[in-house]
mmCIF file of C-alpha atoms in Angstrom:
data_model
loop_
_atom_site.group_PDB
_atom_site.id
_atom_site.type_symbol
_atom_site.label_atom_id
_atom_site.label_comp_id
_atom_site.label_asym_id
_atom_site.label_seq_id
_atom_site.Cartn_x
_atom_site.Cartn_y
_atom_site.Cartn_z
ATOM 1 C CA MET M 293 19.203 7.645 21.291
ATOM 2 C CA GLN M 294 17.253 7.723 18.294
ATOM 3 C CA LYS M 295 14.031 9.971 18.166
ATOM 4 C CA THR M 296 10.967 8.179 17.882
ATOM 5 C CA TYR M 297 7.131 8.820 17.226
ATOM 6 C CA THR M 298 4.741 6.680 19.092
ATOM 7 C CA VAL M 299 1.340 6.082 17.066
ATOM 8 C CA ASP M 300 -1.678 4.235 18.088
ATOM 9 C CA ILE M 301 -3.001 1.967 15.471
ATOM 10 C CA CYS M 302 -6.525 0.878 16.735
ATOM 11 C CA GLY M 303 -5.357 0.456 20.372
ATOM 12 C CA ARG M 304 -1.829 -0.722 19.672
ATOM 13 C CA LYS M 305 0.913 1.743 20.364
ATOM 14 C CA GLU M 306 3.932 1.421 18.137
ATOM 15 C CA ALA M 307 7.147 3.596 18.508
ATOM 16 C CA LEU M 308 8.262 4.503 14.874
ATOM 17 C CA PRO M 309 11.761 5.709 14.249
ATOM 18 C CA VAL M 310 12.104 9.463 12.978
ATOM 19 C CA ILE M 311 14.130 9.321 9.798
ATOM 20 C CA PRO M 312 15.355 12.358 8.120
ATOM 21 C CA LEU M 313 14.985 12.321 4.223
ATOM 22 C CA PRO M 314 17.408 14.182 1.936
ATOM 23 C CA ASN M 315 14.707 16.726 0.998
ATOM 24 C CA CYS M 316 14.809 18.060 4.684
ATOM 25 C CA VAL M 317 11.507 16.442 5.715
ATOM 26 C CA ASN M 318 11.501 13.721 8.526
ATOM 27 C CA ILE M 319 9.281 10.870 8.275
ATOM 28 C CA CYS M 320 7.893 8.444 11.084
ATOM 29 C CA PHE M 321 9.402 4.956 9.391
ATOM 30 C CA PHE M 322 6.774 2.607 9.477
ATOM 31 C CA ASN M 323 8.265 -0.997 8.339
ATOM 32 C CA LEU M 324 6.233 -4.120 8.356
ATOM 33 C CA HIS M 325 9.249 -6.482 6.774
ATOM 34 C CA GLY M 326 9.700 -9.065 9.171
ATOM 35 C CA ASN M 327 7.174 -8.114 11.690
ATOM 36 C CA VAL M 328 4.743 -10.818 11.559
ATOM 37 C CA ASP M 329 2.624 -9.909 14.610
ATOM 38 C CA LEU M 330 2.335 -6.165 13.449
ATOM 39 C CA THR M 331 1.697 -7.395 10.013
ATOM 40 C CA GLU M 332 -1.358 -9.607 10.999
ATOM 41 C CA TYR M 333 -2.640 -7.218 13.277
ATOM 42 C CA CYS M 334 -2.837 -4.304 10.677
ATOM 43 C CA ALA M 335 -4.177 -6.810 8.015
ATOM 44 C CA GLU M 336 -7.059 -8.027 10.300
ATOM 45 C CA LYS M 337 -7.821 -4.241 10.795
ATOM 46 C CA ILE M 338 -7.637 -3.502 7.233
ATOM 47 C CA ALA M 339 -9.757 -6.596 6.079
ATOM 48 C CA GLU M 340 -12.537 -5.222 8.462
ATOM 49 C CA ARG M 341 -12.736 -1.944 6.820
ATOM 50 C CA VAL M 342 -12.245 -3.317 3.109
ATOM 51 C CA LYS M 343 -14.813 -6.225 3.470
ATOM 52 C CA GLY M 344 -17.642 -3.575 3.117
ATOM 53 C CA TYR M 345 -16.657 -2.660 -0.095
ATOM 54 C CA ASP M 346 -16.694 -6.421 -1.548
ATOM 55 C CA PRO M 347 -13.552 -6.113 -3.756
ATOM 56 C CA ASP M 348 -13.106 -8.730 -6.286
ATOM 57 C CA VAL M 349 -9.330 -8.104 -6.537
ATOM 58 C CA LEU M 350 -6.569 -6.563 -4.263
ATOM 59 C CA ILE M 351 -3.691 -4.916 -5.601
ATOM 60 C CA THR M 352 -0.202 -3.559 -4.067
ATOM 61 C CA ALA M 353 2.903 -2.245 -4.672
ATOM 62 C CA GLU M 354 5.962 -3.912 -4.065
ATOM 63 C CA SER M 355 7.672 -4.260 -1.379
ATOM 64 C CA LYS M 356 6.319 -2.811 2.071
ATOM 65 C CA GLY M 357 2.649 -3.705 1.106
ATOM 66 C CA LEU M 358 3.238 -7.213 -0.032
ATOM 67 C CA GLN M 359 2.909 -9.037 3.393
ATOM 68 C CA LEU M 360 0.193 -6.767 4.365
ATOM 69 C CA THR M 361 -1.720 -7.329 1.221
ATOM 70 C CA HIS M 362 -1.203 -11.246 1.502
ATOM 71 C CA CYS M 363 -2.649 -11.349 4.865
ATOM 72 C CA VAL M 364 -5.457 -9.030 3.817
ATOM 73 C CA ALA M 365 -6.175 -11.303 1.044
ATOM 74 C CA ARG M 366 -6.286 -14.328 3.428
ATOM 75 C CA TYR M 367 -8.621 -12.673 5.965
ATOM 76 C CA MET M 368 -10.963 -11.945 3.227
ATOM 77 C CA GLY M 369 -10.877 -15.223 1.502
ATOM 78 C CA HIS M 370 -9.365 -14.194 -1.444
ATOM 79 C CA ASP M 371 -7.066 -16.815 -3.028
ATOM 80 C CA ASN M 372 -4.933 -14.012 -5.151
ATOM 81 C CA TYR M 373 -3.824 -10.669 -5.387
ATOM 82 C CA ALA M 374 -2.191 -8.407 -8.042
ATOM 83 C CA VAL M 375 1.268 -7.040 -7.580
ATOM 84 C CA ALA M 376 2.504 -3.625 -9.168
ATOM 85 C CA ARG M 377 6.531 -4.495 -9.401
ATOM 86 C CA LYS M 378 9.245 -1.912 -9.510
ATOM 87 C CA SER M 379 11.152 -3.645 -12.193
ATOM 88 C CA ARG M 380 10.129 -5.239 -15.419
ATOM 89 C CA LYS M 381 10.649 -9.137 -15.094
ATOM 90 C CA LEU M 382 11.595 -11.246 -18.353
ATOM 91 C CA TYR M 383 7.865 -12.603 -17.792
ATOM 92 C CA MET M 384 6.345 -9.056 -17.681
ATOM 93 C CA GLN M 385 7.049 -8.264 -21.569
ATOM 94 C CA ASP M 386 3.219 -8.175 -22.360
ATOM 95 C CA GLY M 387 2.276 -6.383 -19.043
ATOM 96 C CA ILE M 388 1.670 -2.564 -18.771
ATOM 97 C CA GLU M 389 3.329 0.116 -16.907
ATOM 98 C CA VAL M 390 3.070 3.827 -15.277
ATOM 99 C CA SER M 391 5.443 6.436 -13.553
ATOM 100 C CA ALA M 392 5.477 7.986 -10.105
ATOM 101 C CA LYS M 393 7.778 10.229 -8.058
ATOM 102 C CA THR M 394 7.076 9.334 -4.523
ATOM 103 C CA ILE M 395 8.314 11.144 -1.014
ATOM 104 C CA THR M 396 10.369 8.076 -0.147
ATOM 105 C CA THR M 397 12.530 7.377 -3.145
ATOM 106 C CA GLY M 398 12.507 11.101 -4.633
ATOM 107 C CA GLU M 399 12.979 9.751 -8.150
ATOM 108 C CA ILE M 400 10.852 8.605 -10.732
ATOM 109 C CA GLN M 401 9.954 5.492 -10.492
ATOM 110 C CA ARG M 402 8.099 2.955 -12.776
ATOM 111 C CA LEU M 403 5.484 0.302 -11.667
ATOM 112 C CA TYR M 404 4.631 -2.795 -13.885
ATOM 113 C CA LEU M 405 1.842 -5.146 -14.100
ATOM 114 C CA SER M 406 2.199 -8.504 -15.676
ATOM 115 C CA ALA M 407 -0.507 -9.583 -18.233
ATOM 116 C CA HIS M 408 -1.401 -12.114 -15.785
ATOM 117 C CA ASP M 409 -2.382 -9.649 -13.126
ATOM 118 C CA VAL M 410 -4.033 -7.396 -16.123
ATOM 119 C CA ASP M 411 -6.272 -10.161 -16.746
ATOM 120 C CA MET M 412 -7.030 -10.642 -12.970
ATOM 121 C CA ILE M 413 -8.215 -6.757 -12.543
ATOM 122 C CA LYS M 414 -9.962 -6.335 -15.990
ATOM 123 C CA GLY M 415 -13.583 -5.859 -15.621
ATOM 124 C CA ARG M 416 -13.076 -6.064 -11.684
ATOM 125 C CA ARG M 417 -13.777 -4.192 -8.754
ATOM 126 C CA VAL M 418 -10.467 -3.432 -7.249
ATOM 127 C CA ALA M 419 -9.126 -2.373 -3.667
ATOM 128 C CA ILE M 420 -5.731 -0.703 -3.522
ATOM 129 C CA ILE M 421 -3.964 -1.933 0.082
ATOM 130 C CA ASP M 422 -0.610 -0.341 1.226
ATOM 131 C CA ASP M 423 1.484 0.346 4.114
ATOM 132 C CA VAL M 424 1.203 4.264 4.178
ATOM 133 C CA ILE M 425 0.031 6.901 2.014
ATOM 134 C CA SER M 426 1.856 10.338 2.252
ATOM 135 C CA THR M 427 1.519 12.592 -1.079
ATOM 136 C CA GLY M 428 -0.685 10.026 -3.149
ATOM 137 C CA ALA M 429 1.669 9.504 -5.733
ATOM 138 C CA ALA M 430 2.148 5.770 -5.437
ATOM 139 C CA ASN M 431 -1.216 5.584 -5.122
ATOM 140 C CA ALA M 432 -2.158 7.299 -7.862
ATOM 141 C CA ALA M 433 0.313 5.079 -10.212
ATOM 142 C CA LEU M 434 -1.864 2.215 -8.765
ATOM 143 C CA GLU M 435 -4.964 3.752 -9.673
ATOM 144 C CA GLN M 436 -3.493 4.421 -13.166
ATOM 145 C CA LEU M 437 -2.393 0.764 -13.663
ATOM 146 C CA VAL M 438 -5.801 -0.369 -12.584
ATOM 147 C CA GLU M 439 -7.575 1.821 -15.084
ATOM 148 C CA LYS M 440 -5.134 0.764 -17.880
ATOM 149 C CA ALA M 441 -5.724 -2.855 -17.012
ATOM 150 C CA GLY M 442 -9.772 -2.208 -17.340
ATOM 151 C CA GLY M 443 -10.627 -2.432 -13.642
ATOM 152 C CA LYS M 444 -12.258 0.000 -11.189
ATOM 153 C CA VAL M 445 -10.784 1.106 -7.930
ATOM 154 C CA ILE M 446 -13.468 1.000 -5.297
ATOM 155 C CA CYS M 447 -11.431 1.421 -2.006
ATOM 156 C CA ARG M 448 -7.988 2.321 -0.875
ATOM 157 C CA ALA M 449 -6.856 1.299 2.403
ATOM 158 C CA PHE M 450 -3.732 2.161 4.292
ATOM 159 C CA VAL M 451 -2.248 1.364 7.703
ATOM 160 C CA LEU M 452 -1.264 4.934 8.085
ATOM 161 C CA ALA M 453 -1.825 8.363 6.659
ATOM 162 C CA GLU M 454 0.992 10.628 6.539
ATOM 163 C CA GLY M 455 0.947 14.194 6.821
ATOM 164 C CA ASP M 456 -2.212 15.952 4.906
ATOM 165 C CA ALA M 457 -3.119 12.364 3.642
ATOM 166 C CA LYS M 458 -5.113 12.154 6.920
ATOM 167 C CA ASP M 459 -7.495 14.634 5.074
ATOM 168 C CA ARG M 460 -8.469 12.649 2.433
ATOM 169 C CA ALA M 461 -12.140 11.634 2.267
ATOM 170 C CA ASP M 462 -11.418 8.909 -0.430
ATOM 171 C CA ILE M 463 -9.189 6.574 1.852
ATOM 172 C CA GLU M 464 -9.597 4.347 4.530
ATOM 173 C CA TYR M 465 -6.587 4.288 7.212
ATOM 174 C CA LEU M 466 -6.046 3.175 10.589
ATOM 175 C CA ALA M 467 -3.968 6.198 12.303
ATOM 176 C CA ALA M 468 -2.242 9.186 11.170
ATOM 177 C CA ILE M 469 1.103 10.187 11.453
ATOM 178 C CA PRO M 470 2.690 13.643 10.888
ATOM 179 C CA LEU M 471 5.595 14.563 8.584
ATOM 180 C CA LEU M 472 8.006 16.235 11.029
#
C-alpha cells in the first residue's frame, strides 16, 4: 500500500501519494492532470485570491499549470494567458528564454516564451499561476521571463506551498505540504 499525505485545500481534503525523488527527498505528489473537479475547485479559490491584484495577464509554465491557469483565466474573465514552454517550438524562433533547475526535474531546464506571449506581457501587470511552489526555481524563471518581456510580476499564486515555501510572504497559496 502506497503511503499518502492528506492535505486540506480550503476545506477539501486530498490524499496525495508520497513519492521518493532520486535526491532522497520524498514529495507529496499533487497532480491536476485529468482531474476536472479538483482543477475547477482550485482554480476558483486561486481566482478569488488573485482578483484583488487586478492583473492584466496570467502566465504559467507547462505542463501542470496549464489547465489550472486556463480555469483561473476563465473565472477572472481573461480571454488569454501566456504559457512558458519547456521546449522551443518552430514558431518560437523570435521568442525569449531563461534557465532553471527545479526540485522535480533535478536538471537545468529551459523555459521559452513566444513573441506572441512577449507582446501580450510587455508593459502589463502579470500574475504567475502554478500548481506547486517548492524551492522557487521555476517561479524565479517565470519572473525572469516576465521581466525580459517587459512586464511586471504583481502576484504569484499556487495551489500548494511545499516545504519552506510556506514561509514566503510574497506568494499566495491555498495549502501547505511538507517535504518528507
